[in-house]
Amino acid sequence: MASTLPLSQSHSFSTIKLPNRVPKPTSLPSSFLFSKKTSSLSSQLTLSSTRRHTVVVAATTTEMPKKQSKGGFVDEMRAVAMKLHTRDQAREGEKEPQGPPVVKWEPSINGYLRFLVDSKLVYDTLEAIIEKAPHPSYAEFRNTGLERSEALKKDLEWFKEQGHEIPEPSSPGISYARYLEELAEKDPQAFICHFYNTYFAHTAGGRMIGKKVAEMILDKKELEFYKWEGNLSKLLQNVRDKLNEVAANWSREEKDHCLEETEKSFKYSGDILRLILS
């Protein structure tokens, strides 16, 4: 186990030394990240009765919440995400299946802690960028209610109180944080793509994963990471509206560039998600 993480300090990019080079993210089936309906995901996540407590998870483990309003660039972002599915996972899917339709998961406390720590680094980085706002449009996304950094801090403190050592951030989280820093300065359209995918995916399939993993290894404890203050649907709709407002000032070329970044966001997020199995 890596050395204990000082929980009094957040893993923001201002305090964590990140590598100078960003490793290429591990290629994963794009369907690993998104599914069409939360209800279908729930039926895909089933528990095994084996003594090893294996949780069987469909390859589509997170999804974008369905739009609440008509029109706008957010609809285009969601459409691109759905096309990265296979046809058996989403009606709009266009990808060929890569590997078996399901992956057997054997979550562990150590792996889950690695996932939470790396997730915290990514959210710390996103939220610090939004606060600093190197591009003025980022300021629109301050205090949306979707922020996850403080919730993750509380969860890691809880794990420490239970006697677990908190690992340092690992390569997947560090690489993604570095990449987000670079995008934020020079490529706002690509950065907004990652912002959208990271926060929206977590509110849907990400919650389902958290629930099932908690049933297997945490005696069903619900972590703060999976809780939001207020009405989550309204919080999401407010952010959709802001995204549409920001994108309304982009050229068609800039919008297309944002959409092209979607698959890369899947790959980085997938690398972090797989830490649960490490």
Tab-separated table of N, CA and C in Angstrom, residues 78-210:
chain	number	residue	atom	x	y	z
A	78	ARG	N	-24.530	14.620	-26.337
A	78	ARG	CA	-25.099	13.343	-25.932
A	78	ARG	C	-25.180	12.380	-27.117
A	79	ALA	N	-25.567	12.886	-28.280
A	79	ALA	CA	-25.693	12.034	-29.458
A	79	ALA	C	-24.366	11.398	-29.831
A	80	VAL	N	-23.295	12.168	-29.746
A	80	VAL	CA	-21.975	11.622	-30.061
A	80	VAL	C	-21.612	10.527	-29.067
A	81	ALA	N	-21.908	10.757	-27.790
A	81	ALA	CA	-21.618	9.740	-26.774
A	81	ALA	C	-22.379	8.456	-27.060
A	82	MET	N	-23.638	8.571	-27.435
A	82	MET	CA	-24.443	7.379	-27.684
A	82	MET	C	-23.944	6.595	-28.887
A	83	LYS	N	-23.399	7.272	-29.886
A	83	LYS	CA	-22.878	6.580	-31.064
A	83	LYS	C	-21.641	5.753	-30.746
A	84	LEU	N	-21.022	6.015	-29.629
A	84	LEU	CA	-19.851	5.244	-29.232
A	84	LEU	C	-20.234	3.923	-28.569
A	85	HIS	N	-21.520	3.635	-28.487
A	85	HIS	CA	-21.996	2.348	-28.005
A	85	HIS	C	-22.063	1.348	-29.150
A	86	THR	N	-22.235	0.090	-28.793
A	86	THR	CA	-22.580	-0.918	-29.781
A	86	THR	C	-24.098	-0.938	-29.933
A	87	ARG	N	-24.599	-1.547	-31.007
A	87	ARG	CA	-26.024	-1.544	-31.270
A	87	ARG	C	-26.821	-2.300	-30.210
A	88	ASP	N	-26.214	-3.307	-29.597
A	88	ASP	CA	-26.946	-4.068	-28.588
A	88	ASP	C	-27.025	-3.325	-27.257
A	89	GLN	N	-26.274	-2.231	-27.113
A	89	GLN	CA	-26.288	-1.455	-25.874
A	89	GLN	C	-27.109	-0.174	-26.013
A	90	ALA	N	-27.232	0.339	-27.222
A	90	ALA	CA	-28.001	1.560	-27.447
A	90	ALA	C	-28.486	1.574	-28.888
A	91	ARG	N	-29.702	2.032	-29.089
A	91	ARG	CA	-30.275	2.069	-30.430
A	91	ARG	C	-29.427	2.897	-31.376
A	92	GLU	N	-28.795	3.960	-30.822
A	92	GLU	CA	-27.980	4.835	-31.664
A	92	GLU	C	-26.554	4.327	-31.852
A	93	GLY	N	-26.218	3.208	-31.200
A	93	GLY	CA	-24.843	2.712	-31.215
A	93	GLY	C	-24.350	2.360	-32.605
A	94	GLU	N	-23.070	2.652	-32.846
A	94	GLU	CA	-22.461	2.379	-34.138
A	94	GLU	C	-21.160	1.599	-34.033
A	95	LYS	N	-20.685	1.343	-32.815
A	95	LYS	CA	-19.422	0.649	-32.638
A	95	LYS	C	-19.609	-0.860	-32.704
A	96	GLU	N	-18.588	-1.536	-33.230
A	96	GLU	CA	-18.589	-2.990	-33.213
A	96	GLU	C	-18.210	-3.479	-31.820
A	97	PRO	N	-18.800	-4.579	-31.354
A	97	PRO	CA	-18.450	-5.107	-30.029
A	97	PRO	C	-16.964	-5.430	-29.959
A	98	GLN	N	-16.374	-5.120	-28.821
A	98	GLN	CA	-14.959	-5.416	-28.588
A	98	GLN	C	-14.864	-6.255	-27.316
A	99	GLY	N	-14.773	-7.545	-27.477
A	99	GLY	CA	-14.704	-8.424	-26.319
A	99	GLY	C	-16.089	-8.870	-25.897
A	100	PRO	N	-16.170	-9.617	-24.817
A	100	PRO	CA	-17.449	-10.156	-24.330
A	100	PRO	C	-18.374	-9.042	-23.859
A	101	PRO	N	-19.677	-9.273	-23.824
A	101	PRO	CA	-20.645	-8.242	-23.448
A	101	PRO	C	-20.627	-7.881	-21.975
A	102	VAL	N	-20.084	-8.736	-21.118
A	102	VAL	CA	-20.037	-8.427	-19.693
A	102	VAL	C	-18.630	-8.641	-19.174
A	103	VAL	N	-18.316	-7.922	-18.098
A	103	VAL	CA	-17.014	-8.050	-17.446
A	103	VAL	C	-17.262	-8.416	-15.991
A	104	LYS	N	-16.615	-9.451	-15.517
A	104	LYS	CA	-16.765	-9.839	-14.118
A	104	LYS	C	-15.846	-8.989	-13.254
A	105	TRP	N	-16.442	-8.318	-12.295
A	105	TRP	CA	-15.696	-7.452	-11.397
A	105	TRP	C	-15.529	-8.124	-10.044
A	106	GLU	N	-14.355	-7.978	-9.471
A	106	GLU	CA	-14.084	-8.434	-8.114
A	106	GLU	C	-13.519	-7.247	-7.344
A	107	PRO	N	-14.372	-6.314	-6.926
A	107	PRO	CA	-13.887	-5.092	-6.280
A	107	PRO	C	-13.222	-5.378	-4.954
A	108	SER	N	-12.252	-4.563	-4.625
A	108	SER	CA	-11.561	-4.666	-3.339
A	108	SER	C	-11.512	-3.277	-2.711
A	109	ILE	N	-11.319	-3.250	-1.407
A	109	ILE	CA	-11.184	-1.964	-0.719
A	109	ILE	C	-9.992	-1.197	-1.274
A	110	ASN	N	-8.869	-1.872	-1.445
A	110	ASN	CA	-7.666	-1.194	-1.935
A	110	ASN	C	-7.884	-0.605	-3.328
A	111	GLY	N	-8.498	-1.387	-4.213
A	111	GLY	CA	-8.754	-0.882	-5.553
A	111	GLY	C	-9.743	0.260	-5.547
A	112	TYR	N	-10.755	0.156	-4.709
A	112	TYR	CA	-11.765	1.218	-4.645
A	112	TYR	C	-11.166	2.508	-4.110
A	113	LEU	N	-10.263	2.381	-3.141
A	113	LEU	CA	-9.581	3.567	-2.628
A	113	LEU	C	-8.738	4.223	-3.721
A	114	ARG	N	-8.070	3.422	-4.537
A	114	ARG	CA	-7.290	3.995	-5.641
A	114	ARG	C	-8.208	4.764	-6.596
A	115	PHE	N	-9.355	4.177	-6.883
A	115	PHE	CA	-10.334	4.841	-7.744
A	115	PHE	C	-10.798	6.156	-7.133
A	116	LEU	N	-11.109	6.168	-5.844
A	116	LEU	CA	-11.598	7.381	-5.194
A	116	LEU	C	-10.524	8.463	-5.142
A	117	VAL	N	-9.290	8.062	-4.841
A	117	VAL	CA	-8.194	9.033	-4.763
A	117	VAL	C	-7.927	9.660	-6.132
A	118	ASP	N	-7.866	8.837	-7.170
A	118	ASP	CA	-7.625	9.388	-8.505
A	118	ASP	C	-8.811	10.223	-8.985
A	119	SER	N	-10.019	9.798	-8.637
A	119	SER	CA	-11.193	10.598	-8.975
A	119	SER	C	-11.127	11.956	-8.294
A	120	LYS	N	-10.696	11.966	-7.045
A	120	LYS	CA	-10.598	13.230	-6.315
A	120	LYS	C	-9.591	14.167	-6.974
A	121	LEU	N	-8.491	13.625	-7.420
A	121	LEU	CA	-7.509	14.466	-8.096
A	121	LEU	C	-8.103	15.101	-9.353
A	122	VAL	N	-8.862	14.323	-10.106
A	122	VAL	CA	-9.481	14.848	-11.324
A	122	VAL	C	-10.502	15.930	-10.986
A	123	TYR	N	-11.351	15.675	-9.988
A	123	TYR	CA	-12.346	16.683	-9.615
A	123	TYR	C	-11.686	17.922	-8.998
A	124	ASP	N	-10.645	17.725	-8.198
A	124	ASP	CA	-9.895	18.874	-7.676
A	124	ASP	C	-9.384	19.735	-8.821
A	125	THR	N	-8.853	19.070	-9.831
A	125	THR	CA	-8.281	19.787	-10.972
A	125	THR	C	-9.361	20.530	-11.751
A	126	LEU	N	-10.448	19.846	-12.058
A	126	LEU	CA	-11.551	20.488	-12.772
A	126	LEU	C	-12.078	21.693	-12.011
A	127	GLU	N	-12.288	21.527	-10.707
A	127	GLU	CA	-12.894	22.599	-9.923
A	127	GLU	C	-11.937	23.761	-9.690
A	128	ALA	N	-10.641	23.476	-9.606
A	128	ALA	CA	-9.664	24.557	-9.499
A	128	ALA	C	-9.586	25.346	-10.808
A	129	ILE	N	-9.668	24.634	-11.932
A	129	ILE	CA	-9.658	25.306	-13.234
A	129	ILE	C	-10.881	26.202	-13.387
A	130	ILE	N	-12.037	25.679	-13.012
A	130	ILE	CA	-13.268	26.465	-13.109
A	130	ILE	C	-13.182	27.706	-12.225
A	131	GLU	N	-12.620	27.563	-11.056
A	131	GLU	CA	-12.489	28.704	-10.141
A	131	GLU	C	-11.519	29.745	-10.691
A	132	LYS	N	-10.412	29.289	-11.234
A	132	LYS	CA	-9.416	30.200	-11.802
A	132	LYS	C	-9.915	30.822	-13.104
A	133	ALA	N	-10.645	30.054	-13.886
A	133	ALA	CA	-11.249	30.500	-15.151
A	133	ALA	C	-10.247	31.155	-16.096
A	134	PRO	N	-9.258	30.379	-16.592
A	134	PRO	CA	-8.332	30.953	-17.575
A	134	PRO	C	-9.053	31.395	-18.852
A	135	HIS	N	-10.229	30.850	-19.103
A	135	HIS	CA	-11.117	31.360	-20.147
A	135	HIS	C	-12.388	31.831	-19.458
A	136	PRO	N	-12.861	33.019	-19.768
A	136	PRO	CA	-14.005	33.596	-19.043
A	136	PRO	C	-15.240	32.700	-18.997
A	137	SER	N	-15.472	31.911	-20.020
A	137	SER	CA	-16.677	31.077	-20.052
A	137	SER	C	-16.693	30.038	-18.926
A	138	TYR	N	-15.516	29.649	-18.431
A	138	TYR	CA	-15.470	28.648	-17.362
A	138	TYR	C	-16.182	29.138	-16.097
A	139	ALA	N	-16.174	30.440	-15.890
A	139	ALA	CA	-16.782	30.990	-14.675
A	139	ALA	C	-18.275	30.693	-14.599
A	140	GLU	N	-18.898	30.396	-15.722
A	140	GLU	CA	-20.316	30.051	-15.738
A	140	GLU	C	-20.597	28.765	-14.958
A	141	PHE	N	-19.563	27.957	-14.750
A	141	PHE	CA	-19.755	26.647	-14.145
A	141	PHE	C	-19.258	26.572	-12.700
A	142	ARG	N	-19.130	27.750	-12.076
A	142	ARG	CA	-18.810	27.773	-10.648
A	142	ARG	C	-20.067	27.478	-9.828
A	143	ASN	N	-19.859	26.744	-8.741
A	143	ASN	CA	-20.944	26.506	-7.775
A	143	ASN	C	-22.217	25.981	-8.436
A	144	THR	N	-22.062	24.948	-9.239
A	144	THR	CA	-23.215	24.356	-9.911
A	144	THR	C	-23.978	23.389	-9.014
A	145	GLY	N	-23.353	22.948	-7.952
A	145	GLY	CA	-23.947	21.922	-7.108
A	145	GLY	C	-23.523	20.516	-7.505
A	146	LEU	N	-22.826	20.394	-8.634
A	146	LEU	CA	-22.336	19.087	-9.072
A	146	LEU	C	-20.931	18.789	-8.554
A	147	GLU	N	-20.283	19.755	-7.922
A	147	GLU	CA	-18.897	19.588	-7.479
A	147	GLU	C	-18.754	18.363	-6.579
A	148	ARG	N	-17.640	17.653	-6.738
A	148	ARG	CA	-17.440	16.391	-6.011
A	148	ARG	C	-16.216	16.365	-5.115
A	149	SER	N	-15.384	17.365	-5.169
A	149	SER	CA	-14.121	17.336	-4.437
A	149	SER	C	-14.319	17.225	-2.926
A	150	GLU	N	-15.170	18.065	-2.359
A	150	GLU	CA	-15.376	18.052	-0.907
A	150	GLU	C	-16.036	16.759	-0.458
A	151	ALA	N	-16.950	16.230	-1.260
A	151	ALA	CA	-17.593	14.963	-0.914
A	151	ALA	C	-16.567	13.840	-0.866
A	152	LEU	N	-15.667	13.814	-1.829
A	152	LEU	CA	-14.630	12.790	-1.846
A	152	LEU	C	-13.669	12.952	-0.676
A	153	LYS	N	-13.382	14.168	-0.297
A	153	LYS	CA	-12.524	14.403	0.859
A	153	LYS	C	-13.132	13.784	2.115
A	154	LYS	N	-14.437	13.969	2.296
A	154	LYS	CA	-15.118	13.388	3.451
A	154	LYS	C	-15.072	11.860	3.412
A	155	ASP	N	-15.246	11.297	2.222
A	155	ASP	CA	-15.214	9.839	2.104
A	155	ASP	C	-13.839	9.280	2.448
A	156	LEU	N	-12.794	9.936	1.971
A	156	LEU	CA	-11.443	9.457	2.272
A	156	LEU	C	-11.135	9.595	3.757
A	157	GLU	N	-11.642	10.626	4.379
A	157	GLU	CA	-11.482	10.774	5.830
A	157	GLU	C	-12.181	9.625	6.559
A	158	TRP	N	-13.359	9.245	6.071
A	158	TRP	CA	-14.082	8.127	6.685
A	158	TRP	C	-13.286	6.835	6.566
A	159	PHE	N	-12.730	6.573	5.384
A	159	PHE	CA	-11.932	5.362	5.205
A	159	PHE	C	-10.729	5.364	6.151
A	160	LYS	N	-10.115	6.521	6.316
A	160	LYS	CA	-8.968	6.606	7.212
A	160	LYS	C	-9.386	6.299	8.644
A	161	GLU	N	-10.548	6.783	9.054
A	161	GLU	CA	-11.051	6.506	10.399
A	161	GLU	C	-11.320	5.018	10.615
A	162	GLN	N	-11.596	4.299	9.529
A	162	GLN	CA	-11.823	2.858	9.622
A	162	GLN	C	-10.519	2.073	9.651
A	163	GLY	N	-9.393	2.760	9.584
A	163	GLY	CA	-8.094	2.104	9.671
A	163	GLY	C	-7.424	1.822	8.344
A	164	HIS	N	-7.950	2.346	7.259
A	164	HIS	CA	-7.356	2.108	5.942
A	164	HIS	C	-6.337	3.189	5.611
A	165	GLU	N	-5.248	2.784	5.003
A	165	GLU	CA	-4.275	3.748	4.483
A	165	GLU	C	-4.802	4.308	3.169
A	166	ILE	N	-4.625	5.596	3.000
A	166	ILE	CA	-5.091	6.251	1.780
A	166	ILE	C	-3.912	6.369	0.815
A	167	PRO	N	-4.008	5.753	-0.358
A	167	PRO	CA	-2.874	5.780	-1.291
A	167	PRO	C	-2.678	7.148	-1.931
A	168	GLU	N	-1.501	7.329	-2.469
A	168	GLU	CA	-1.244	8.528	-3.266
A	168	GLU	C	-1.928	8.387	-4.627
A	169	PRO	N	-2.195	9.484	-5.306
A	169	PRO	CA	-2.747	9.390	-6.667
A	169	PRO	C	-1.821	8.577	-7.568
A	170	SER	N	-2.408	7.832	-8.473
A	170	SER	CA	-1.641	6.972	-9.367
A	170	SER	C	-1.662	7.507	-10.792
A	171	SER	N	-1.021	6.790	-11.681
A	171	SER	CA	-0.809	7.269	-13.042
A	171	SER	C	-2.083	7.661	-13.786
A	172	PRO	N	-3.165	6.870	-13.728
A	172	PRO	CA	-4.358	7.284	-14.481
A	172	PRO	C	-4.893	8.646	-14.070
A	173	GLY	N	-5.003	8.901	-12.769
A	173	GLY	CA	-5.513	10.179	-12.307
A	173	GLY	C	-4.551	11.323	-12.573
A	174	ILE	N	-3.269	11.078	-12.345
A	174	ILE	CA	-2.262	12.113	-12.575
A	174	ILE	C	-2.202	12.492	-14.056
A	175	SER	N	-2.251	11.482	-14.915
A	175	SER	CA	-2.206	11.743	-16.355
A	175	SER	C	-3.409	12.554	-16.806
A	176	TYR	N	-4.580	12.183	-16.293
A	176	TYR	CA	-5.789	12.901	-16.694
A	176	TYR	C	-5.775	14.330	-16.168
A	177	ALA	N	-5.332	14.518	-14.933
A	177	ALA	CA	-5.261	15.865	-14.365
A	177	ALA	C	-4.321	16.752	-15.174
A	178	ARG	N	-3.181	16.214	-15.557
A	178	ARG	CA	-2.235	16.976	-16.373
A	178	ARG	C	-2.843	17.345	-17.721
A	179	TYR	N	-3.520	16.398	-18.315
A	179	TYR	CA	-4.141	16.656	-19.617
A	179	TYR	C	-5.203	17.745	-19.508
A	180	LEU	N	-6.009	17.700	-18.445
A	180	LEU	CA	-7.034	18.722	-18.241
A	180	LEU	C	-6.415	20.105	-18.057
A	181	GLU	N	-5.314	20.169	-17.335
A	181	GLU	CA	-4.610	21.447	-17.169
A	181	GLU	C	-4.199	22.029	-18.516
A	182	GLU	N	-3.637	21.166	-19.371
A	182	GLU	CA	-3.174	21.627	-20.674
A	182	GLU	C	-4.340	22.102	-21.537
A	183	LEU	N	-5.418	21.323	-21.539
A	183	LEU	CA	-6.584	21.712	-22.334
A	183	LEU	C	-7.183	23.030	-21.861
A	184	ALA	N	-7.258	23.190	-20.544
A	184	ALA	CA	-7.917	24.364	-19.978
A	184	ALA	C	-7.276	25.658	-20.449
A	185	GLU	N	-5.987	25.648	-20.642
A	185	GLU	CA	-5.270	26.849	-21.053
A	185	GLU	C	-5.379	27.125	-22.547
A	186	LYS	N	-5.344	26.072	-23.339
A	186	LYS	CA	-5.195	26.282	-24.787
A	186	LYS	C	-6.383	25.819	-25.630
A	187	ASP	N	-7.299	25.070	-25.036
A	187	ASP	CA	-8.340	24.442	-25.850
A	187	ASP	C	-9.664	24.376	-25.080
A	188	PRO	N	-10.367	25.493	-24.937
A	188	PRO	CA	-11.577	25.511	-24.103
A	188	PRO	C	-12.682	24.592	-24.595
A	189	GLN	N	-12.817	24.416	-25.902
A	189	GLN	CA	-13.873	23.534	-26.396
A	189	GLN	C	-13.632	22.085	-25.976
A	190	ALA	N	-12.390	21.629	-26.079
A	190	ALA	CA	-12.066	20.267	-25.644
A	190	ALA	C	-12.229	20.129	-24.132
A	191	PHE	N	-11.831	21.155	-23.390
A	191	PHE	CA	-11.979	21.106	-21.932
A	191	PHE	C	-13.446	20.982	-21.529
A	192	ILE	N	-14.322	21.736	-22.178
A	192	ILE	CA	-15.746	21.679	-21.860
A	192	ILE	C	-16.297	20.281	-22.139
A	193	CYS	N	-15.798	19.613	-23.156
A	193	CYS	CA	-16.212	18.244	-23.437
A	193	CYS	C	-15.923	17.338	-22.247
A	194	HIS	N	-14.723	17.452	-21.679
A	194	HIS	CA	-14.357	16.623	-20.529
A	194	HIS	C	-15.169	17.009	-19.298
A	195	PHE	N	-15.398	18.296	-19.121
A	195	PHE	CA	-16.224	18.751	-17.994
A	195	PHE	C	-17.598	18.101	-18.061
A	196	TYR	N	-18.221	18.164	-19.208
A	196	TYR	CA	-19.559	17.601	-19.393
A	196	TYR	C	-19.575	16.100	-19.136
A	197	ASN	N	-18.687	15.382	-19.778
A	197	ASN	CA	-18.687	13.928	-19.648
A	197	ASN	C	-18.398	13.472	-18.222
A	198	THR	N	-17.462	14.124	-17.558
A	198	THR	CA	-17.078	13.705	-16.213
A	198	THR	C	-18.224	13.876	-15.223
A	199	TYR	N	-18.821	15.037	-15.198
A	199	TYR	CA	-19.866	15.294	-14.203
A	199	TYR	C	-21.175	14.574	-14.530
A	200	PHE	N	-21.577	14.567	-15.779
A	200	PHE	CA	-22.861	13.968	-16.118
A	200	PHE	C	-22.829	12.445	-16.019
A	201	ALA	N	-21.736	11.837	-16.433
A	201	ALA	CA	-21.653	10.378	-16.334
A	201	ALA	C	-21.701	9.915	-14.889
A	202	HIS	N	-21.065	10.668	-14.000
A	202	HIS	CA	-21.044	10.257	-12.592
A	202	HIS	C	-22.434	10.283	-11.973
A	203	THR	N	-23.298	11.190	-12.428
A	203	THR	CA	-24.627	11.302	-11.815
A	203	THR	C	-25.548	10.161	-12.217
A	204	ALA	N	-25.163	9.362	-13.201
A	204	ALA	CA	-26.035	8.306	-13.687
A	204	ALA	C	-25.426	6.936	-13.406
A	205	GLY	N	-24.782	6.347	-14.388
A	205	GLY	CA	-24.184	5.028	-14.195
A	205	GLY	C	-23.154	4.999	-13.092
A	206	GLY	N	-22.475	6.116	-12.886
A	206	GLY	CA	-21.501	6.163	-11.795
A	206	GLY	C	-22.134	5.871	-10.449
A	207	ARG	N	-23.339	6.364	-10.260
A	207	ARG	CA	-24.057	6.095	-9.006
A	207	ARG	C	-24.423	4.618	-8.886
A	208	MET	N	-24.790	3.998	-10.001
A	208	MET	CA	-25.133	2.583	-9.967
A	208	MET	C	-23.926	1.736	-9.594
A	209	ILE	N	-22.775	2.089	-10.138
A	209	ILE	CA	-21.554	1.366	-9.790
A	209	ILE	C	-21.259	1.524	-8.309
A	210	GLY	N	-21.358	2.759	-7.818
A	210	GLY	CA	-21.093	3.009	-6.409
A	210	GLY	C	-22.001	2.204	-5.501
